[in-house]
Coordinates of C-alpha atoms in Angstrom, one line a residue:
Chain A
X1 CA 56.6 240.9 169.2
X2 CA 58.3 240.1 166.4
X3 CA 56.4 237.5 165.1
X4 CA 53.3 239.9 164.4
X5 CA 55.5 242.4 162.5
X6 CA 55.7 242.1 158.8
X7 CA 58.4 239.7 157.6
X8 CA 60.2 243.1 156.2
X9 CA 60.7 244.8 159.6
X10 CA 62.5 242.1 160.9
X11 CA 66.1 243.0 161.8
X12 CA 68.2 240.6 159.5
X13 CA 69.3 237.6 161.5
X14 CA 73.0 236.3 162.1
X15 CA 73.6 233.2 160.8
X16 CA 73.4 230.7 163.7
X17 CA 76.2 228.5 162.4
X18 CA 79.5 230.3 162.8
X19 CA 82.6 230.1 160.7
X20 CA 85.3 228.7 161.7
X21 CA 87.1 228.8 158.8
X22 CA 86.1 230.4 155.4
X23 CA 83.5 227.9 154.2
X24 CA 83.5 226.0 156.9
X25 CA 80.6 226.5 159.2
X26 CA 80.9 224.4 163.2
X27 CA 77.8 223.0 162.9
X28 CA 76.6 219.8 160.6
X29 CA 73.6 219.5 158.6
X30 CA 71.5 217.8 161.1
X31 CA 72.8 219.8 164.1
X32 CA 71.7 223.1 162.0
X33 CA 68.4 221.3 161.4
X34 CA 68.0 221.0 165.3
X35 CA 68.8 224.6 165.7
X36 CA 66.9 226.5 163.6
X37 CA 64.0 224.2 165.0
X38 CA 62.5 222.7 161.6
X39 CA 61.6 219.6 163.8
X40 CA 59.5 222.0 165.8
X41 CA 57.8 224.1 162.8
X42 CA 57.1 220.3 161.6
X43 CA 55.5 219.4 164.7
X44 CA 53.4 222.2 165.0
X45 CA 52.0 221.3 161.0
X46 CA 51.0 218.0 161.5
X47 CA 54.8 216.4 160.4
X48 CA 55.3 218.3 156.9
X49 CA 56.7 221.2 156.4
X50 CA 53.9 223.9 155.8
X51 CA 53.5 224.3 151.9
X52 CA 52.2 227.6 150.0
X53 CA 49.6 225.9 147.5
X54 CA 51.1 226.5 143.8
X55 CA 48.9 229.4 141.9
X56 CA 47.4 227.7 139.4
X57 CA 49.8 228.7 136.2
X58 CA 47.8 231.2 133.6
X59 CA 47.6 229.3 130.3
X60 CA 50.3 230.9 128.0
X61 CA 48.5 232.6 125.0
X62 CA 49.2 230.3 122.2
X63 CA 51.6 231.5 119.9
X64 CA 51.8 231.2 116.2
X65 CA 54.6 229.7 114.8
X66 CA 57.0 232.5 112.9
X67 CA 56.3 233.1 110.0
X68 CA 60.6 233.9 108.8
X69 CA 63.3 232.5 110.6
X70 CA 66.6 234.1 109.7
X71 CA 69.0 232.5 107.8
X72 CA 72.4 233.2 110.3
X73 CA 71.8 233.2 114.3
X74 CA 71.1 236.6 115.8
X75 CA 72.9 237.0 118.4
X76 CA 71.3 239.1 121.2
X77 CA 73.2 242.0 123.1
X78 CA 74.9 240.9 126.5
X79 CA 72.3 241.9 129.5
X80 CA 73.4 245.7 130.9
X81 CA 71.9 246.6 133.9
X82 CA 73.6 249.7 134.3
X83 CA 71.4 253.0 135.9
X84 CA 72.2 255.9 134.7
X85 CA 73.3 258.4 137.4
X86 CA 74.6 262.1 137.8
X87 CA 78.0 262.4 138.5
X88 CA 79.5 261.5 141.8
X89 CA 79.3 265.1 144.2
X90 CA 82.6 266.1 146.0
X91 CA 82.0 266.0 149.3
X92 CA 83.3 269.5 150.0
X93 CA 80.7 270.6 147.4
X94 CA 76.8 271.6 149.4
X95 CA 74.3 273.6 148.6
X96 CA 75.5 277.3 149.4
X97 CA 79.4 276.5 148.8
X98 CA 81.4 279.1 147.2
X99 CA 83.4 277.5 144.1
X100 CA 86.2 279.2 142.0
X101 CA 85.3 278.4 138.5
X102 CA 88.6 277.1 136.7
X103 CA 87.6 277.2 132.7
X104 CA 85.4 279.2 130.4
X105 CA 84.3 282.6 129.8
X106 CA 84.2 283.1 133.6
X107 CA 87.4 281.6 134.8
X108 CA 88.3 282.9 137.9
X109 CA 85.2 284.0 139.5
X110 CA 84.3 282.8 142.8
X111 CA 80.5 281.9 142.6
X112 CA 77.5 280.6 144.7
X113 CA 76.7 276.5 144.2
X114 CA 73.0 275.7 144.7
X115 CA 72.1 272.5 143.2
X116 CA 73.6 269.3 141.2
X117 CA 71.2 268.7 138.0
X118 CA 70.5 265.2 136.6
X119 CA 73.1 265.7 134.0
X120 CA 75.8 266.1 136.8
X121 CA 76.4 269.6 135.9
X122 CA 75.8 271.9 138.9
X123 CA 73.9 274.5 138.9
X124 CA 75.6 277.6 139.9
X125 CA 74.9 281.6 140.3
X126 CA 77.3 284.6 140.7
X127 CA 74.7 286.1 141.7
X128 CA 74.6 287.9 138.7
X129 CA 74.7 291.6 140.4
X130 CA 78.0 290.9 142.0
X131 CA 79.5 289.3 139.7
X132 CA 78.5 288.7 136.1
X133 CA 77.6 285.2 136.2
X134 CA 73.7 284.2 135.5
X135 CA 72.0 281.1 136.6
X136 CA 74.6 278.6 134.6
X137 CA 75.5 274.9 134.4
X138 CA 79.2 274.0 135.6
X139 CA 80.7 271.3 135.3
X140 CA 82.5 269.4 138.9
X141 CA 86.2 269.2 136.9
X142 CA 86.3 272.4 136.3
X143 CA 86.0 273.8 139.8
X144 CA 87.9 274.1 143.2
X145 CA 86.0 273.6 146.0
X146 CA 86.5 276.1 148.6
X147 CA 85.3 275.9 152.3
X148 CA 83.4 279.2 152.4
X149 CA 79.2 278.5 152.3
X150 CA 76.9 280.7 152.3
X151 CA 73.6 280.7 153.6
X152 CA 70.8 279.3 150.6
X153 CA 68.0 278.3 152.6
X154 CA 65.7 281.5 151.1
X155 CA 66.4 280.4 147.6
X156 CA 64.0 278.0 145.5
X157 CA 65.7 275.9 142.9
X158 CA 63.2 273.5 142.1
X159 CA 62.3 274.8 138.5
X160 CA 65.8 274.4 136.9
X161 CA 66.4 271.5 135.3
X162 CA 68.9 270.6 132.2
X163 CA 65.7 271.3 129.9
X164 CA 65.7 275.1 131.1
X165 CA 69.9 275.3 129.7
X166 CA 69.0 273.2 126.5
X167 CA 69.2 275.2 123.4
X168 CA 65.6 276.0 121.8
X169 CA 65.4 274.1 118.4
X170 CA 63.2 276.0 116.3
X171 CA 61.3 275.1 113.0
X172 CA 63.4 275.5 110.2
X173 CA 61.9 277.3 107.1
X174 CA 64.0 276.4 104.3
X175 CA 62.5 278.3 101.6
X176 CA 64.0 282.1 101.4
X177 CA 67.6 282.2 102.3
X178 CA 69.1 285.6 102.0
X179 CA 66.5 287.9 103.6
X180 CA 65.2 285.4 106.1
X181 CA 68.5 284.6 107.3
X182 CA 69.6 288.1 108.3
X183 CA 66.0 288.2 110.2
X184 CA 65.9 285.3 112.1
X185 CA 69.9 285.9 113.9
X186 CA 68.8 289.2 115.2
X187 CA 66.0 287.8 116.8
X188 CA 67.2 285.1 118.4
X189 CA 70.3 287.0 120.3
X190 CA 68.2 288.5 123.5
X191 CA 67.2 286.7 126.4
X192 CA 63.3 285.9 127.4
X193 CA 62.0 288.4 130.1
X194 CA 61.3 285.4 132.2
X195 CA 65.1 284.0 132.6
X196 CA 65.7 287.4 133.9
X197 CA 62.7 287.5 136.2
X198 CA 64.4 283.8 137.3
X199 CA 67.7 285.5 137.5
X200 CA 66.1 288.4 139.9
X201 CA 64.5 285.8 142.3
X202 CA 67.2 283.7 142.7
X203 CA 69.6 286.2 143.7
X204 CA 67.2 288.8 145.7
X205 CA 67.4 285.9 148.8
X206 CA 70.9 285.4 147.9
X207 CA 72.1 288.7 147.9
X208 CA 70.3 289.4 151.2
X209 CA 72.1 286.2 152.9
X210 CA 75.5 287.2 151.2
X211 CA 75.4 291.1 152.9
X212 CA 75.2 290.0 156.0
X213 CA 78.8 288.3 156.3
X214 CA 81.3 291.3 155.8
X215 CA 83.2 291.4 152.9
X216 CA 81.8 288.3 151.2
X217 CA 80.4 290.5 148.5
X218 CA 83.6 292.0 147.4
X219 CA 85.1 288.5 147.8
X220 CA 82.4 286.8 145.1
X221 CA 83.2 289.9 142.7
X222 CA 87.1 289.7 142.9
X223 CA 88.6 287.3 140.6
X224 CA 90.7 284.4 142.1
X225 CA 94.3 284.2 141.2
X226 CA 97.6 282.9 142.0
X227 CA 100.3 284.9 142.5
X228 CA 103.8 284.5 142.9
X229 CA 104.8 282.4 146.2
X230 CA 101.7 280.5 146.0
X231 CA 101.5 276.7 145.8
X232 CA 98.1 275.3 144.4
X233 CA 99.2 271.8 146.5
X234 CA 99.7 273.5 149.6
X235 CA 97.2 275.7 149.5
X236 CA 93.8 275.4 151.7
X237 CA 90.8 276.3 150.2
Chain B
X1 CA 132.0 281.8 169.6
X2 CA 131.3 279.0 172.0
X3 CA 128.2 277.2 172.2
X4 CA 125.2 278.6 174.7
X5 CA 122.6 275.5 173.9
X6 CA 123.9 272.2 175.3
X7 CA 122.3 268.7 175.2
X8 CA 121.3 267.6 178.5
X9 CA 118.7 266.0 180.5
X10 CA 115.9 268.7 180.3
X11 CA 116.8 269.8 177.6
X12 CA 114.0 271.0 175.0
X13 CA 114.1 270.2 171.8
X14 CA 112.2 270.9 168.2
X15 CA 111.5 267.7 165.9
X16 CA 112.6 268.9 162.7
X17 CA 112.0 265.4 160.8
X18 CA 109.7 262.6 160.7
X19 CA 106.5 261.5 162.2
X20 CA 106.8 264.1 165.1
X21 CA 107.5 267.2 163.0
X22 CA 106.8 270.5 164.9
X23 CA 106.9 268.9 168.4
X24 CA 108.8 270.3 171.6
X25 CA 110.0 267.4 173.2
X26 CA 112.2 267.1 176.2
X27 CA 115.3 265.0 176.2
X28 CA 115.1 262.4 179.0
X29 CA 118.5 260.6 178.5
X30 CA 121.1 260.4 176.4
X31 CA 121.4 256.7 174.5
X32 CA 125.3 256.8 173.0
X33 CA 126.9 259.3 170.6
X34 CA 124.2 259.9 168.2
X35 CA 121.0 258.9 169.9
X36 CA 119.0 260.3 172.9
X37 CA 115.8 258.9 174.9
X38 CA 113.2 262.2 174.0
X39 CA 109.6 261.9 175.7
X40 CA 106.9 264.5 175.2
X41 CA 103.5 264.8 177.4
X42 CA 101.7 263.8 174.2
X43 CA 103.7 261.3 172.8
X44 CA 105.3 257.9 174.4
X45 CA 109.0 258.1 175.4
X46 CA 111.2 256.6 172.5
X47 CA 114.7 256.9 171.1
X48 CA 115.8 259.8 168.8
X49 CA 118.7 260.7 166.5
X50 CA 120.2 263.8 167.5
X51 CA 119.9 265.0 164.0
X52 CA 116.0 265.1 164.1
X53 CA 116.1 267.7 166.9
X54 CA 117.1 271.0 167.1
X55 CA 118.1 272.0 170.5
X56 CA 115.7 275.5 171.8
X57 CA 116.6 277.6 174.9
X58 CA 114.6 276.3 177.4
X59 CA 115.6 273.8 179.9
X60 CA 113.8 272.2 182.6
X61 CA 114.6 270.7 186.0
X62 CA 114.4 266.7 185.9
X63 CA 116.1 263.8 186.8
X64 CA 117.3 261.3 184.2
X65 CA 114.5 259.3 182.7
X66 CA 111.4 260.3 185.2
X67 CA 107.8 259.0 185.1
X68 CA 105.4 260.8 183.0
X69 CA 103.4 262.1 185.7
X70 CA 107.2 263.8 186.9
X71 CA 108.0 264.9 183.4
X72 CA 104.5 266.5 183.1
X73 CA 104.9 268.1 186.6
X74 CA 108.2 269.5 185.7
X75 CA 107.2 271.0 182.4
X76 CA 104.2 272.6 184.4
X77 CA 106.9 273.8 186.7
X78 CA 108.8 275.3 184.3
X79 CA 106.1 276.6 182.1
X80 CA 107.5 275.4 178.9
X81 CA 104.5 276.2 176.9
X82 CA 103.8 279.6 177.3
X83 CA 107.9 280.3 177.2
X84 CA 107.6 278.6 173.8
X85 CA 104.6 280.9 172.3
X86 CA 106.1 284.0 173.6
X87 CA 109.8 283.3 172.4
X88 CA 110.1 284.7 169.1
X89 CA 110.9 281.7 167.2
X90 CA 107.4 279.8 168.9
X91 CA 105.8 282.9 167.5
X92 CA 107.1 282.5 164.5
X93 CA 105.9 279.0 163.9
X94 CA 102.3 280.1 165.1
X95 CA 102.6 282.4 162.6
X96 CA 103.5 280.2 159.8
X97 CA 100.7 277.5 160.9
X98 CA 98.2 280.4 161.2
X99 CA 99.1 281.5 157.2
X100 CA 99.6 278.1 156.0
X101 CA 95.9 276.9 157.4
X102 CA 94.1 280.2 155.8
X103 CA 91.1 279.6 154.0
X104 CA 90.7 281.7 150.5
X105 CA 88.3 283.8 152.0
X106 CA 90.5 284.1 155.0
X107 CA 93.3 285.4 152.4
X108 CA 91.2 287.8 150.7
X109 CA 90.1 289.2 154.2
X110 CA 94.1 289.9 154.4
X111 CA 94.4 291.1 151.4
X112 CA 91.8 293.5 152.2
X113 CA 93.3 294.4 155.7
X114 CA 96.7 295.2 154.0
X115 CA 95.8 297.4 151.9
X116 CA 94.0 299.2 154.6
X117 CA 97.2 299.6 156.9
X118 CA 98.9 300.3 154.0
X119 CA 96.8 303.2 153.0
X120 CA 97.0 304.6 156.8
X121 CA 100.6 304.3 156.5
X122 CA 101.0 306.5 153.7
X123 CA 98.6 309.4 154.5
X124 CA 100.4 309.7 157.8
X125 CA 103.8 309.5 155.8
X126 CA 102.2 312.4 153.6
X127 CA 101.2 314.3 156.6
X128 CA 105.1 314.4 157.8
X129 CA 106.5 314.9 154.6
X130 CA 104.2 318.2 154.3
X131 CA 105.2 319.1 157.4
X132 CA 109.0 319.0 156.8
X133 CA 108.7 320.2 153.4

């Protein structure tokens, strides 16, 4: 019964006063008054229409008058209501897709999607066995899509996020240069133990899902390129 | 060298241009000099230039202009299809479809597989050439 459901689950009504041209509906005023049966809701309340008593307003705490008032008009910003939202995903990119990576230090190299980060950067892995390429943040522009996926249902991305890729600002101690300096590079140049324990995870339930198509392995660790005859527009991928 | 492939009713024909590309069509009837009625089991009968077909060997056995139901009897009759695939030039076509739909993987997998044959090729071609030598 509808009328004991909450107003939300009720399915949206069509109007009951169709168009029979752009702004002009077929029924008048008081025929629409008939149909949507006010005179009935009326009749049930006693001849007015039933009314929600007002909530009493709160009284407004009382505000001092300011103190400055500028001398020009301020004029305030126009009202943006704008979300902020990661990029739009292809669809042809999923969870498990194998992209060619098009720019960069790995350009070329076919590699494993698994997740679009808040930025809009995806996350991506070679895995890093077969191919070279960590746990690293792509960018969509910069990638072809292809059609292969492979299977990423073992894998648990949760953790990454763009804070795990930031840099790592660190205190800087601006008293010795010289000796300090020389110091502080060589530290900073390995990576923690624990990216590479994240590394290991990752691709252990990759790996596994990747061996069991033949040939897929050899395909992430060969390079894509084009070669002579072959047109990138007519090309499936 | 006289001609061997005639336009006729029955005829078989390739759509080389247009919205029909790639489509064997038979020609029904034959409209004036340039223009002939074509209809297809697929496709509803309609008028094409001559110079958007290109005729193929196969001819089947109709009279002009016949029903679809006819046409589609006829070309069972015949057995235009599997003529088509195993004539070289259908086979050829399959084969470019085949290469032009490959995925990337699909062409790595190729890749892979020529070298393979290639590398059989050449150890039995070193085999001969130490026997001869």
């Amino acid at each position: 019964m509808q009328k004991t459901m909450a107003p939300k689950d009720r399915k949206p009504h069509v109007s009951r006063n169709p168009d029979l041209i752009r702004g002009v509906g077929k029924y008048s005023r008081s025929k629409m008054y008939h149909k949507r049966g006010l005179w009935a809701i009326k009749a049930k309340n006693g001849g007015t229409f039933p009314k929600h008593e007002k909530k009493a307003a709160e009284a407004a705490p009382a505000e001092k008058p300011p103190k400055f008032y500028p001398a020009d008009d301020v004029k305030k910003p126009l009202v943006n209501k704008r979300k902020a939202r990661p990029t739009k995903l292809r669809a042809s990119i999923t969870p498990g897709t194998v992209l060619i990576i098009l720019a960069g230090r790995f350009k070329g190299k076919r590699v494993v999607f698994l997740k679009q980060l808040t930025s809009g950067l995806l996350l991506v892995t070679g895995p890093f066995k077969i191919n070279g390429v960590p746990l690293r943040r792509v960018n969509q522009s910069y990638v072809i899509a292809t059609s292969t996926k492979v299977d990423i249902s073992g894998v648990n991305v949760e953790k990454f996020d763009d804070k795990y890729f930031g840099k790592k600002v660190e205190k800087k101690k601006k008293k010795g240069e010289g000796e300090f300096f020389e110091a502080e590079k060589e530290e900073k140049n390995t990576l923690p133990q624990d990216k590479k324990d994240d590394q290991k995870t990752v691709d252990a339930a990759l790996i596994a899902s990747i061996e069991a198509v033949p040939d897929l392995k050899s395909y992430l660790g060969a390079r894509f390129s084009l070669k002579a005859g072959m047109k990138p527009h007519e090309l499936v991928f | 060298m006289p001609f061997k492939r005639y336009v006729e009713i029955g005829r078989i024909a390739l759509v080389n241009y247009g919205k029909d590309y790639g489509k064997l069509v038979v020609i029904v009837d034959v409209i004036y000099q340039n223009r002939a009625l074509v209809d297809a089991p697929d496709m509803v009968r309609g008028q094409m230039n001559f110079k958007r077909l290109t005729l193929t060997d196969i001819k089947i056995d109709i009279k002009r202009v016949p029903n679809k139901k006819t046409l589609i009897a006829a070309m069972e009759a015949a057995d235009v299809k599997s003529k088509w695939e195993n004539s070289s030039w259908g086979r050829k076509l399959i084969v470019q479809k085949k290469r032009a739909s490959l995925n990337d993987f699909d062409r790595f997998k190729v890749m892979l597989a020529k070298i393979k044959k290639a590398g059989v090729v050449r150890q039995e071609l070193a085999k001969l050439k130490k026997e001869t030598a």
